[in-house]
XYZ file of C-alpha atoms in Angstrom:
765
model
C 0.000 0.000 0.000
C 1.295 3.465 -0.908
C 1.482 5.662 2.160
C 0.097 9.143 1.836
C 3.295 10.873 2.889
C 5.356 8.876 0.400
C 2.868 9.348 -2.435
C 2.653 13.102 -1.910
C 6.400 13.601 -2.358
C 6.824 11.304 -5.353
C 9.890 12.441 -7.300
C 9.747 15.987 -5.861
C 13.041 15.426 -4.099
C 16.089 14.755 -6.246
C 19.381 13.352 -5.122
C 22.620 12.513 -6.861
C 25.025 9.638 -6.339
C 28.593 9.472 -7.580
C 31.672 7.323 -7.103
C 35.021 9.056 -6.906
C 38.664 8.118 -6.542
C 39.840 4.527 -6.810
C 37.229 1.878 -7.462
C 36.348 -0.730 -4.841
C 34.266 -3.900 -4.964
C 30.879 -3.207 -3.448
C 30.466 0.268 -4.937
C 27.857 -1.103 -7.343
C 25.909 -2.636 -4.473
C 25.876 0.746 -2.730
C 24.793 2.609 -5.881
C 22.072 0.026 -6.518
C 20.788 0.460 -2.976
C 20.808 4.267 -3.289
C 18.890 4.232 -6.558
C 16.268 1.711 -5.518
C 15.796 2.991 -1.968
C 15.324 6.527 -3.309
C 12.736 5.349 -5.841
C 11.008 3.272 -3.197
C 10.766 6.330 -0.942
C 9.461 8.582 -3.702
C 12.639 10.509 -4.570
C 14.292 10.762 -7.981
C 17.899 9.542 -8.028
C 20.483 10.755 -10.531
C 23.776 9.055 -11.322
C 26.628 11.480 -11.830
C 28.785 9.559 -14.254
C 32.592 9.517 -14.013
C 32.630 11.095 -10.564
C 33.165 14.810 -10.162
C 34.276 14.998 -13.789
C 30.675 14.215 -14.734
C 29.375 17.004 -12.501
C 31.757 19.478 -14.137
C 30.892 18.295 -17.652
C 27.134 18.165 -17.033
C 24.714 17.268 -19.808
C 24.183 13.530 -20.214
C 26.774 12.882 -17.512
C 24.023 13.591 -14.985
C 21.549 10.828 -15.660
C 18.146 10.204 -14.056
C 18.014 6.600 -12.898
C 15.249 4.047 -13.183
C 14.794 0.781 -11.299
C 16.094 -1.351 -14.159
C 19.218 0.789 -14.636
C 20.869 -0.959 -11.686
C 19.772 -4.480 -12.492
C 22.518 -7.099 -12.829
C 25.194 -4.951 -11.122
C 25.213 -6.472 -7.645
C 27.857 -9.079 -8.439
C 30.075 -6.841 -10.538
C 33.336 -5.370 -9.352
C 34.337 -1.776 -10.007
C 31.700 0.901 -10.483
C 29.305 0.870 -13.422
C 28.667 4.629 -13.130
C 32.373 5.309 -13.512
C 35.017 7.184 -11.591
C 37.753 9.566 -12.709
C 40.230 12.070 -11.351
C 39.061 15.628 -11.914
C 41.680 18.383 -11.550
C 39.064 20.968 -12.584
C 36.961 20.264 -9.525
C 39.868 21.254 -7.286
C 39.579 24.797 -8.609
C 36.817 27.265 -7.799
C 35.772 27.589 -11.446
C 35.263 23.834 -11.677
C 33.236 23.740 -8.471
C 31.062 26.593 -9.689
C 30.397 24.794 -12.964
C 29.548 21.584 -11.093
C 27.130 23.484 -8.843
C 25.431 24.993 -11.886
C 24.912 21.623 -13.539
C 23.543 20.073 -10.369
C 21.113 22.903 -9.642
C 19.909 22.893 -13.247
C 18.738 19.340 -12.597
C 17.230 20.299 -9.229
C 19.823 18.332 -7.263
C 20.914 19.651 -3.883
C 21.418 16.331 -2.080
C 24.448 14.170 -2.774
C 25.688 10.750 -1.778
C 29.392 10.491 -2.484
C 31.172 7.132 -2.439
C 34.939 7.512 -2.339
C 38.057 7.916 -0.244
C 38.967 10.608 2.263
C 40.195 12.908 -0.516
C 36.888 12.706 -2.342
C 34.916 13.246 0.843
C 36.991 16.185 2.052
C 36.619 17.756 -1.409
C 32.876 17.234 -1.137
C 32.797 18.973 2.233
C 34.692 21.938 0.786
C 32.186 22.042 -2.067
C 29.323 22.046 0.427
C 30.865 24.923 2.364
C 31.286 27.009 -0.791
C 27.848 26.165 -2.180
C 26.046 29.414 -1.172
C 28.919 31.519 -2.541
C 29.052 29.539 -5.782
C 25.336 29.963 -6.373
C 25.611 33.661 -5.616
C 28.370 33.968 -8.211
C 26.268 32.067 -10.756
C 23.385 34.502 -10.170
C 25.733 37.480 -10.580
C 27.028 35.982 -13.841
C 23.398 35.537 -14.956
C 24.007 31.795 -15.371
C 21.361 31.033 -12.764
C 18.127 32.747 -11.841
C 17.554 34.118 -8.370
C 14.470 31.936 -7.996
C 16.391 28.780 -8.826
C 19.205 29.647 -6.419
C 16.723 30.337 -3.630
C 15.199 26.881 -4.054
C 18.585 25.297 -3.287
C 20.154 27.353 -0.498
C 22.360 24.530 0.803
C 23.921 21.266 -0.294
C 23.139 18.221 1.838
C 25.718 15.454 1.774
C 26.246 11.907 2.989
C 29.550 10.146 2.449
C 30.302 6.431 2.073
C 33.901 5.299 2.086
C 34.851 3.148 -0.861
C 38.427 2.106 -0.187
C 40.013 -1.325 -0.141
C 42.660 0.002 2.286
C 40.186 0.215 5.212
C 41.863 3.426 6.296
C 38.930 5.346 7.802
C 39.271 5.938 11.535
C 36.039 5.147 13.349
C 34.660 2.559 10.924
C 35.332 -1.156 11.268
C 35.284 -1.726 7.541
C 35.133 0.284 4.339
C 33.543 -0.769 1.063
C 35.827 -3.133 -0.838
C 38.161 -4.182 1.978
C 36.681 -7.623 2.554
C 36.746 -8.415 -1.165
C 40.367 -7.302 -1.424
C 41.231 -9.624 1.464
C 39.587 -12.456 -0.478
C 41.797 -11.697 -3.500
C 44.955 -11.517 -1.396
C 44.244 -14.659 0.618
C 43.451 -16.633 -2.525
C 46.831 -15.613 -3.939
C 48.677 -16.375 -0.694
C 47.067 -19.808 -0.358
C 48.052 -20.663 -3.915
C 51.574 -19.312 -3.509
C 51.977 -21.309 -0.298
C 51.428 -24.594 -2.111
C 54.027 -23.915 -4.781
C 56.458 -22.412 -2.264
C 56.169 -25.479 -0.024
C 56.812 -27.783 -2.960
C 60.220 -26.198 -3.557
C 61.016 -24.911 -0.043
C 60.995 -21.456 -1.522
C 60.512 -17.896 -0.304
C 57.959 -15.565 -1.859
C 57.874 -11.808 -1.358
C 54.383 -10.472 -2.037
C 53.519 -6.794 -2.439
C 49.961 -5.844 -1.510
C 48.146 -2.538 -1.534
C 48.241 -0.311 1.519
C 49.863 2.989 0.642
C 49.231 4.629 4.006
C 47.347 1.938 5.922
C 48.660 -1.485 6.848
C 45.287 -3.167 7.341
C 45.395 -5.343 4.223
C 48.971 -6.623 4.658
C 48.631 -7.133 8.415
C 45.328 -8.998 8.288
C 46.512 -11.005 5.304
C 49.660 -11.958 7.198
C 47.599 -13.207 10.161
C 44.975 -14.968 8.033
C 47.541 -16.376 5.607
C 50.122 -17.508 8.154
C 52.918 -15.373 6.728
C 56.362 -15.131 8.303
C 56.896 -11.381 8.148
C 54.985 -8.258 7.202
C 56.031 -4.674 6.505
C 53.351 -2.057 7.259
C 53.457 1.760 7.064
C 52.469 2.269 10.724
C 55.451 0.332 12.117
C 58.602 0.778 10.011
C 61.312 -1.747 10.904
C 64.343 -0.663 12.897
C 67.848 -0.473 11.475
C 69.193 -3.934 10.689
C 65.831 -5.307 9.635
C 67.479 -7.286 6.849
C 69.324 -9.529 9.307
C 66.270 -9.881 11.573
C 64.077 -10.850 8.631
C 66.530 -13.504 7.457
C 66.786 -14.905 10.981
C 62.979 -15.046 11.266
C 62.775 -17.110 8.091
C 65.554 -19.443 9.228
C 63.683 -20.049 12.491
C 60.521 -20.898 10.607
C 62.347 -23.406 8.442
C 63.955 -25.035 11.485
C 60.522 -25.306 13.082
C 59.204 -27.262 10.116
C 57.974 -24.691 7.610
C 58.628 -25.585 3.979
C 57.512 -22.245 2.618
C 58.362 -18.689 3.610
C 56.044 -15.775 2.815
C 56.847 -12.118 3.333
C 54.200 -9.426 2.769
C 55.150 -5.867 1.880
C 52.696 -2.976 1.901
C 53.149 -0.757 -1.133
C 53.664 2.199 1.218
C 56.164 0.505 3.552
C 59.275 2.476 4.511
C 62.177 2.161 6.895
C 62.553 4.559 9.820
C 64.470 7.022 7.674
C 61.577 7.258 5.258
C 63.195 5.191 2.503
C 60.791 2.929 0.622
C 60.920 -0.781 1.293
C 59.912 -2.405 -1.966
C 59.415 -6.083 -2.717
C 62.600 -5.986 -4.769
C 64.549 -4.457 -1.897
C 63.328 -7.208 0.432
C 64.191 -9.917 -2.097
C 67.684 -8.476 -2.601
C 68.258 -8.363 1.165
C 67.188 -11.986 1.592
C 69.382 -13.146 -1.270
C 72.357 -11.412 0.302
C 71.639 -12.723 3.797
C 70.444 -16.253 2.975
C 71.992 -17.066 -0.365
C 68.683 -17.879 -2.052
C 66.737 -15.880 -4.597
C 63.146 -15.270 -3.447
C 60.360 -14.997 -5.988
C 58.486 -11.695 -6.181
C 54.741 -11.385 -6.738
C 53.093 -7.984 -7.021
C 49.333 -8.452 -6.814
C 48.509 -4.966 -8.049
C 45.027 -4.147 -9.243
C 43.699 -7.694 -9.017
C 43.048 -6.715 -5.406
C 40.471 -4.207 -6.630
C 38.888 -6.446 -9.239
C 36.497 -9.320 -9.436
C 33.195 -10.191 -7.846
C 32.578 -8.535 -4.469
C 32.329 -10.763 -1.424
C 29.036 -11.430 0.315
C 29.926 -8.912 3.036
C 30.716 -6.199 0.493
C 27.303 -6.757 -1.034
C 25.025 -6.855 1.990
C 26.859 -4.233 4.012
C 27.244 -1.898 1.022
C 23.521 -2.340 0.404
C 22.829 -1.377 4.013
C 25.101 1.676 3.702
C 23.405 2.851 0.507
C 19.983 2.362 2.094
C 21.039 4.355 5.161
C 22.622 7.092 3.036
C 19.298 7.817 1.316
C 17.639 8.252 4.714
C 20.513 10.508 5.748
C 20.254 12.974 2.863
C 16.448 12.971 2.746
C 16.242 13.801 6.458
C 18.978 16.441 6.520
C 18.156 20.107 6.864
C 20.142 23.013 5.487
C 21.932 23.570 8.818
C 23.022 19.974 9.440
C 26.679 19.016 9.287
C 27.869 16.338 6.896
C 28.340 12.779 8.050
C 30.207 9.781 6.781
C 28.275 6.562 7.234
C 30.560 3.821 8.460
C 30.233 0.446 10.172
C 30.600 -0.361 13.850
C 29.811 -3.860 15.085
C 27.625 -4.544 12.017
C 25.624 -1.378 12.622
C 25.551 1.883 10.726
C 27.591 4.599 12.418
C 27.249 8.344 11.701
C 30.737 9.842 11.789
C 31.274 13.625 11.539
C 32.925 14.060 8.161
C 35.441 16.794 8.960
C 36.598 15.327 12.265
C 36.810 11.786 10.911
C 38.933 12.794 7.922
C 41.157 14.814 10.264
C 41.688 11.814 12.575
C 42.397 9.552 9.621
C 45.056 11.860 8.207
C 46.629 12.377 11.630
C 48.023 8.828 11.551
C 50.426 9.768 8.766
C 51.692 12.594 10.972
C 52.289 10.164 13.840
C 54.378 7.980 11.550
C 56.291 10.992 10.222
C 57.026 11.997 13.824
C 58.240 8.435 14.558
C 55.389 7.837 17.014
C 54.872 4.314 15.757
C 53.117 2.760 18.740
C 50.645 5.642 18.765
C 50.040 5.145 15.038
C 49.199 1.475 15.581
C 46.859 2.366 18.467
C 45.183 5.043 16.356
C 44.121 2.353 13.876
C 41.932 0.863 16.578
C 41.782 -1.915 19.110
C 41.500 -4.813 16.665
C 44.412 -3.542 14.567
C 46.635 -3.355 17.628
C 45.468 -6.759 18.867
C 46.123 -8.403 15.519
C 49.567 -6.844 15.305
C 50.431 -8.489 18.627
C 48.810 -11.774 17.603
C 50.714 -11.824 14.314
C 54.031 -11.746 16.168
C 52.833 -14.492 18.504
C 51.721 -16.733 15.651
C 54.775 -16.191 13.445
C 57.659 -16.702 15.908
C 58.379 -20.295 17.057
C 58.385 -20.710 20.864
C 62.044 -21.683 21.121
C 62.927 -18.169 19.998
C 60.668 -16.473 22.526
C 61.130 -15.794 26.212
C 58.238 -17.913 27.471
C 57.611 -18.671 31.125
C 56.506 -22.300 31.136
C 53.319 -23.074 33.079
C 52.545 -26.489 34.508
C 49.009 -26.493 33.077
C 47.424 -28.307 30.149
C 44.542 -27.032 28.038
C 42.553 -29.571 26.044
C 41.112 -28.573 22.649
C 38.175 -30.384 21.063
C 35.409 -29.788 18.546
C 31.746 -30.518 19.230
C 28.898 -30.078 16.760
C 28.527 -29.745 13.007
C 31.468 -28.913 10.785
C 32.136 -25.232 10.142
C 34.895 -23.563 8.099
C 37.312 -21.975 10.558
C 37.503 -24.836 13.040
C 41.071 -25.539 11.938
C 41.948 -21.855 12.145
C 40.679 -21.688 15.715
C 42.554 -24.854 16.729
C 45.791 -23.582 15.164
C 45.442 -20.234 16.899
C 44.711 -21.952 20.222
C 47.853 -24.067 20.004
C 50.183 -21.227 19.086
C 48.686 -18.598 21.375
C 48.478 -21.100 24.237
C 52.110 -22.185 23.815
C 53.176 -18.531 23.712
C 51.455 -18.056 27.086
C 53.296 -21.028 28.547
C 50.553 -23.671 28.415
C 50.838 -27.218 27.150
C 48.188 -27.595 24.477
C 46.495 -30.957 24.077
C 44.488 -31.979 21.015
C 41.498 -34.279 21.569
C 40.538 -36.244 18.465
C 36.905 -36.925 17.535
C 35.225 -34.900 20.247
C 34.085 -36.495 23.524
C 34.158 -39.974 21.995
C 37.837 -39.526 21.298
C 38.400 -38.213 24.806
C 36.858 -41.366 26.275
C 38.949 -43.528 23.921
C 42.173 -41.774 24.878
C 42.712 -40.057 21.519
C 44.623 -37.297 23.244
C 47.900 -35.870 21.967
C 50.117 -32.983 22.959
C 50.267 -30.469 20.103
C 53.408 -28.506 19.329
C 53.895 -25.303 17.372
C 54.852 -27.100 14.161
C 52.011 -29.651 14.402
C 49.415 -27.085 13.361
C 51.394 -25.626 10.461
C 48.954 -25.013 7.618
C 45.818 -25.846 9.616
C 44.492 -22.310 9.528
C 43.830 -22.296 5.794
C 42.109 -25.647 5.313
C 38.434 -26.504 5.513
C 37.259 -29.403 7.615
C 38.569 -30.173 11.096
C 41.903 -31.928 11.652
C 40.839 -32.874 15.167
C 37.532 -34.230 13.908
C 34.120 -33.276 15.183
C 30.986 -35.086 16.345
C 27.510 -33.766 17.057
C 26.725 -36.052 19.992
C 26.265 -34.578 23.464
C 27.770 -36.932 26.086
C 25.215 -38.807 28.145
C 25.217 -39.122 31.919
C 26.563 -42.656 31.778
C 29.540 -41.458 29.722
C 30.580 -38.795 32.223
C 32.573 -41.200 34.377
C 34.785 -42.204 31.424
C 35.161 -38.577 30.371
C 36.156 -37.552 33.905
C 38.705 -40.365 34.174
C 40.268 -39.344 30.866
C 40.492 -35.711 31.967
C 42.306 -36.831 35.110
C 44.535 -39.380 33.360
C 45.736 -36.829 30.808
C 46.154 -34.068 33.370
C 43.839 -31.637 31.599
C 43.459 -28.412 33.599
C 41.033 -26.579 31.285
C 38.883 -27.305 28.241
C 38.487 -25.224 25.092
C 35.376 -26.352 23.198
C 35.335 -25.089 19.620
C 31.939 -25.845 18.145
C 28.252 -25.193 17.878
C 25.140 -25.491 19.986
C 25.997 -28.968 21.225
C 29.348 -27.758 22.523
C 27.539 -25.266 24.755
C 24.992 -27.845 25.901
C 27.778 -30.354 26.630
C 29.625 -27.857 28.796
C 26.388 -26.937 30.536
C 25.661 -30.599 31.305
C 29.176 -31.138 32.649
C 28.884 -28.118 34.942
C 25.581 -29.409 36.315
C 27.285 -32.693 37.294
C 30.346 -31.243 39.014
C 29.224 -32.482 42.411
C 29.218 -36.076 41.181
C 32.259 -35.829 38.912
C 35.054 -33.758 40.509
C 37.142 -33.961 37.309
C 34.707 -31.456 35.780
C 35.798 -28.784 38.263
C 38.056 -27.135 35.691
C 37.616 -23.965 33.636
C 35.786 -24.406 30.338
C 35.509 -21.990 27.434
C 33.188 -22.313 24.431
C 34.116 -20.714 21.092
C 31.081 -20.068 18.804
C 31.644 -22.070 15.616
C 28.585 -22.735 13.490
C 27.462 -21.853 9.981
C 23.937 -21.368 11.370
C 25.002 -18.275 13.354
C 22.563 -19.251 16.085
C 24.740 -19.268 19.202
C 24.120 -17.257 22.383
C 26.120 -14.187 23.221
C 27.695 -13.758 19.794
C 26.324 -11.823 16.869
C 28.593 -13.743 14.506
C 29.864 -17.300 14.727
C 33.012 -18.666 13.126
C 32.014 -20.307 9.845
C 28.914 -18.220 9.110
C 30.730 -15.839 6.768
C 32.301 -18.713 4.815
C 28.920 -20.415 4.494
C 27.363 -17.143 3.367
C 29.979 -16.675 0.656
C 29.423 -20.254 -0.506
C 25.672 -19.702 -0.620
C 25.995 -16.446 -2.575
C 28.405 -18.073 -5.033
C 25.810 -20.791 -5.654
C 22.978 -18.288 -6.068
C 25.046 -16.342 -8.598
C 25.447 -19.536 -10.627
C 21.717 -20.204 -10.369
C 20.923 -16.729 -11.676
C 23.307 -17.244 -14.591
C 21.685 -20.574 -15.448
C 18.287 -18.921 -15.570
C 19.377 -16.002 -17.745
C 18.295 -17.669 -20.986
C 14.770 -18.436 -19.808
C 11.859 -16.926 -17.913
C 12.096 -18.574 -14.549
C 11.452 -18.498 -10.841
C 14.058 -20.319 -8.770
C 13.452 -21.340 -5.160
C 16.624 -22.114 -3.185
C 16.988 -23.415 0.365
C 19.878 -22.369 2.565
C 21.010 -24.073 5.755
C 20.501 -22.508 9.162
C 17.827 -24.738 10.664
C 15.533 -22.364 12.575
C 17.900 -19.374 12.258
C 17.394 -17.289 9.125
C 20.747 -15.484 9.075
C 22.112 -17.292 6.013
C 18.854 -16.962 4.102
C 18.384 -13.242 4.708
C 21.989 -12.188 4.142
C 22.328 -14.421 1.086
C 19.095 -12.978 -0.242
C 20.361 -9.420 0.161
C 23.779 -10.245 -1.302
C 22.413 -12.188 -4.270
C 19.518 -9.835 -5.037
C 16.614 -12.145 -4.176
C 13.088 -10.860 -4.656
C 11.624 -12.876 -1.791
C 13.187 -14.316 1.360
C 11.379 -16.658 3.754
C 12.582 -16.946 7.344
C 11.498 -19.305 10.075
C 11.370 -16.267 12.375
C 8.498 -14.803 10.318
C 6.012 -17.691 10.703
C 5.102 -17.762 7.017
C 1.406 -18.375 6.292
C -0.361 -19.744 3.238
C -1.750 -16.267 2.605
C 1.796 -14.838 2.554
C 2.776 -17.341 -0.125
C -0.366 -16.580 -2.134
C 0.269 -12.823 -1.977
C 3.859 -13.278 -3.105
C 2.758 -15.569 -5.934
C 0.361 -12.889 -7.180
C 3.073 -10.236 -6.952
C 5.500 -12.523 -8.771
C 3.046 -13.247 -11.571
C 2.359 -9.545 -12.060
C 6.056 -8.761 -12.300
C 6.603 -11.445 -14.962
C 3.701 -9.968 -16.942
C 5.535 -6.637 -16.827
C 8.683 -8.135 -18.324
C 10.603 -9.787 -15.487
C 12.764 -12.697 -16.637
C 14.034 -14.062 -13.329
C 12.700 -14.193 -9.799
C 14.973 -15.557 -7.080
C 13.380 -16.871 -3.911
C 15.654 -17.736 -0.978
C 14.249 -19.798 1.830
C 15.623 -20.744 5.245
C 15.421 -24.556 5.354
C 12.878 -24.581 8.210
C 10.808 -21.611 7.049
C 7.107 -22.189 6.600
C 6.963 -25.501 8.412
C 4.958 -27.827 6.192
C 4.977 -25.183 3.486
C 8.385 -26.420 2.398
C 10.449 -25.679 -0.689
C 8.628 -28.192 -2.882
C 5.227 -26.864 -1.790
C 6.198 -23.259 -2.501
C 7.582 -24.197 -5.904
C 4.336 -25.984 -6.787
C 2.265 -22.957 -5.736
C 4.396 -20.558 -7.778
C 4.279 -22.860 -10.815
C 0.520 -23.321 -10.584
C -0.021 -19.582 -10.324
C 2.318 -18.914 -13.257
C -0.170 -20.433 -15.733
C 2.684 -20.998 -18.154
C 4.121 -17.473 -18.006
C 7.316 -18.746 -16.414
C 8.716 -22.037 -15.235
C 9.796 -22.855 -11.694
C 12.865 -24.746 -10.464
C 13.958 -25.434 -6.913
C 17.023 -26.762 -5.126
C 18.662 -27.014 -1.714
C 22.139 -25.482 -1.662
C 23.149 -28.260 0.710
C 26.425 -29.123 2.364
C 28.598 -27.015 0.059
C 27.802 -24.263 2.563
C 29.903 -26.145 5.123
C 32.798 -26.854 2.800
C 35.803 -25.063 1.402
C 38.479 -22.923 2.919
C 37.462 -20.449 5.620
C 36.919 -16.898 4.431
C 39.316 -14.114 5.506
C 36.704 -12.843 7.959
C 36.322 -16.259 9.579
C 40.077 -16.710 9.855
C 40.467 -13.350 11.554
C 37.408 -13.782 13.767
C 38.613 -17.220 14.876
C 42.064 -15.875 15.684
C 40.719 -12.921 17.672
C 38.208 -15.013 19.599
C 40.746 -17.659 20.521
C 43.285 -15.052 21.612
C 40.696 -13.516 23.944
C 39.588 -16.963 25.140
C 43.114 -18.123 26.045
C 43.722 -14.864 27.903
C 40.466 -15.375 29.826
C 41.414 -18.971 30.684
C 44.813 -17.799 31.855
C 43.230 -15.288 34.236
C 40.739 -17.885 35.459
C 43.466 -20.430 36.182
C 45.693 -17.837 37.869
C 42.856 -16.872 40.181
C 42.012 -20.494 40.992
C 38.497 -20.291 39.601
C 36.611 -22.948 37.617
C 34.375 -20.703 35.508
C 32.549 -22.166 32.525
C 32.203 -19.383 29.993
C 31.555 -18.641 26.345
C 33.037 -15.891 24.255
C 31.192 -13.885 21.652
C 31.187 -10.847 19.419
C 28.657 -8.444 20.905
C 27.680 -4.847 20.252
C 30.434 -3.916 22.720
C 33.188 -6.014 21.080
C 34.490 -9.439 22.096
C 33.100 -10.399 25.469
C 33.228 -13.516 27.681
C 30.071 -14.401 29.605
C 29.267 -17.048 32.165
C 27.585 -20.144 30.781
C 24.828 -19.766 33.386
C 23.324 -16.809 31.461
C 22.989 -18.812 28.271
C 19.408 -19.983 28.827
C 18.180 -16.418 29.371
C 19.359 -15.487 25.871
C 17.860 -18.424 23.999
C 14.720 -19.738 22.437
C 15.465 -23.320 23.469
C 12.860 -24.858 21.172
C 14.187 -23.103 18.065
C 17.824 -23.162 19.214
C 18.467 -19.540 18.373
C 19.034 -16.302 20.310
C 15.996 -14.342 21.426
C 17.565 -11.158 20.033
C 19.057 -11.389 16.544
C 20.684 -8.144 15.388
C 20.476 -8.986 11.681
C 16.659 -9.027 11.633
C 16.794 -5.240 11.253
C 18.139 -5.832 7.711
C 14.828 -7.245 6.434
C 13.671 -3.925 4.893
C 16.643 -4.100 2.494
C 14.861 -6.854 0.561
C 11.742 -4.740 0.161
C 13.751 -1.631 -0.727
C 15.978 -3.177 -3.390
C 13.960 -6.004 -4.930
C 10.310 -4.938 -5.186
C 9.511 -1.872 -7.332
C 5.734 -2.184 -7.049
C 5.059 0.472 -4.388
C 6.310 3.708 -2.916
C 6.486 3.396 0.857
C 8.096 4.943 3.916
C 10.973 2.649 4.810
C 12.313 2.418 8.375
C 15.791 3.613 9.214
C 18.397 1.067 10.227
C 19.560 1.125 13.857
C 22.537 3.399 14.419
C 25.588 2.550 16.472
C 26.411 4.752 19.440
C 29.685 6.308 18.292
C 30.713 7.270 21.825
C 32.350 3.832 22.196
C 35.880 2.763 21.391
C 37.459 2.932 17.956
C 37.525 0.109 15.383
C 36.931 -3.221 16.974
C 35.730 -5.943 14.602
C 37.456 -7.799 11.814
C-alpha cells in the first residue's frame, strides 16, 4: 500500500550519487541500494557519471536513474557509473560549474562514495555552495528563484576504499573483497612455495594503511609483514633472514613475506618487494620470488559482506540525505559492530590523516593504536603466531589445556585450533588436542600439540581434530572424567556449535558427582547457522554465506536464458541469518525466514506479486528460503504454488544449496574472527586459572566487542525450542529486501539502527 506521505512527495526530491577516486568492490551494491531505496521512498535519483568529472561536464553525464538501470550490477566489481580524477573540480571555477549543472537538474542532495580525498573535497564544495550559487546569479548563469530553491547542499559520504583506512569505521567498502583476492593468492603461492622450499615476497596494496597486509599476514600464516604504521628498525634485513631461518627449522617448507606498497624504513626510505628480495638473497643465499598483486586486489566479484553491508550503507545514506536540513553538518556513514555509524565528516577525515603525521614523527606505537583496538590486537597476535616458541622468552606453566570440537562442521575450526595451540604455547601452556570430540576423549585419543604440528591448519576446511555432534550422556561422564584426570587436563576449550555449549552446561551441572569437571571451560562459537548465544557472529557463518551467494550467482546465470522463478533453500535450521543475508547479497526478490512464521496467505500474496512482475517483463525471480521456514509449506510446496499460479508465463525450479555451505576454505573474515576469539579466550582462561576459579564461559562478538560471559546466562538469551538467540541483530536488515527487490510500491521505509559512536574505535574484523 502506498502511504500518503510517500505518495505526496513522489519524485519531488532529487538526489545525486557518484563514485570518486579509486574503485572498490561493493560500490555497485551501494549505488544500486541508493537508486532503488530513493525510488522506493518517492525521490528521484540521478547518477553522476565519471565522478566529479561528470558534474563538471554536465549534460548527459548527470543521468536520471530508473529501477532497471541498476539491475545485474550487484555481483560486478568496479563501479558501473564510472570514476575519474578531476583536476578541474579542485579549482573554484570547476566547483562553480559543477554546482550549476547540479542545480539545473534540481539536485541539492548528494551521496558520495569515495576515499577521504573525495569526501573532504565534497565537504569543501558544500561549504562554498552558497557563494558559488551567488556567483552564478551574478554571472546571470542562474536565476535568483532557482538559487533560492537550493540554499544549501546536503551530503552523505560512504567510504569506498580497499585500504580500510577510515578511523572510526570497522570496515570500508571493498576491503573484505580485497582480502579475499589476497588470501586466494597467498594460499596458492603457499602450495608452490612449499613444494620447492621457496621464499615468496608479495607486495599488496596499503599505501598509508597497513590493514590489508597485516590482516593477510595473520589470516595467511605469513612469516613477516612490513606495514606503514610500524617501520622496521635499522638492521631489519638480518632480523628478517633470521625469522625465516627459524621458521624453516621449526618445520615450515615455505616462507612468505608481505610488503605494503607504502612501507618504509625509519628514515623514510621505501621498502619495496625488490629491496626485500635483494636483502634476503644477500643474507640467505637464495633468490626469493616476487609477486606484485597490483590491481587484481580491486577487481572481481565482491564478497558477500561487500554486497550486503554496502547495500545497508546505501539504504542508510538515502535516509541521511532525505532527512537532513540546510543547517546539518555532513556525516560519513561507516560500520561499527555490524551497525551503521554516523561519523562527523570533517573530524573523521582529520583523525584519519593524523596517523600519517604520527608515523612521520616516529610515534609508531601511537600510530598502531590510532588504527583501533582490533588492529593493535592483531599486530600483537601476528608476532605471537609467526615466531616459534624456542625463539621467545616464554615462562613455562605447569598447566594443560585440552582442545576439542563438538557439533557440526564449520569452516574456521582448523583456524581456531591452530590459533589456540600457538597462542596457548606462547602463554606457557601445554596444548592438548582431543581427536573426535568427547568420543575420542573417552577412547584416549589425546595428543600434545606442538607449534609445528598445526602448520597449515588455519587455511584448510574441515577439522583436523575431527568433530561429532553427539552430546555426552550421563553414563559417559565417568569415562570422560577419568580421561580428563589421566591426561592431566586443567582446562577445556570447546570449539563448536550449539551442542558444545549444551555439553559444557551438562558437565557443569554434574560437578558435584564428577570432581574432574571442576576445571575452567571456554566455548568458542563455531557454526554456519550463526545461532549461538552471546555472539552476533559465529566462526564459519561468513564462509557459508559466501558459498551460498556463489551458488545463487550460478543459479541466476543458469536462468538467464529463460523466464524462470528459482526457489533455493539455505542451511541454518531455525535461524534465518544465512537466508536473509544471502538474499540481500544475491539480489533475491523474496526471502522466507522461520522467524516470520510464514502463512499460506503470505505465499499466495507473493505468488500474485511474482506473476504480475513477470507480466511486466521480469525474466528471473529468485526466492531464498531458510530450510525450516514455513513448516509444512516447504520448498517443494512453494515451488508448486508458484508454478501453478504462473499459468505458463514462467517455469519454476527449486534446489537445496546443501552441504557445500559447510565446505571449502574459511573466508578471511572467519580466519580473523577465529584468531581474535581464541586469543581472547586463552587470555580469559589464563586469568581464570591464575585466580584459581573454575568458571565455565563462552566468548562472543557483541555490540560492545568481544566479550566472555558465564555459561549460566545462556538460557536467558535463547529460544530453546528453536535453538536460536531471542535477540538477533540482523533481523533489522529485512527492509533491504523490500527496498531493493520490489519496485511495485512507494512506501516509507524504516531507518536502520545506528551505532552509538561514543564507544571505542575500530573493533571488529
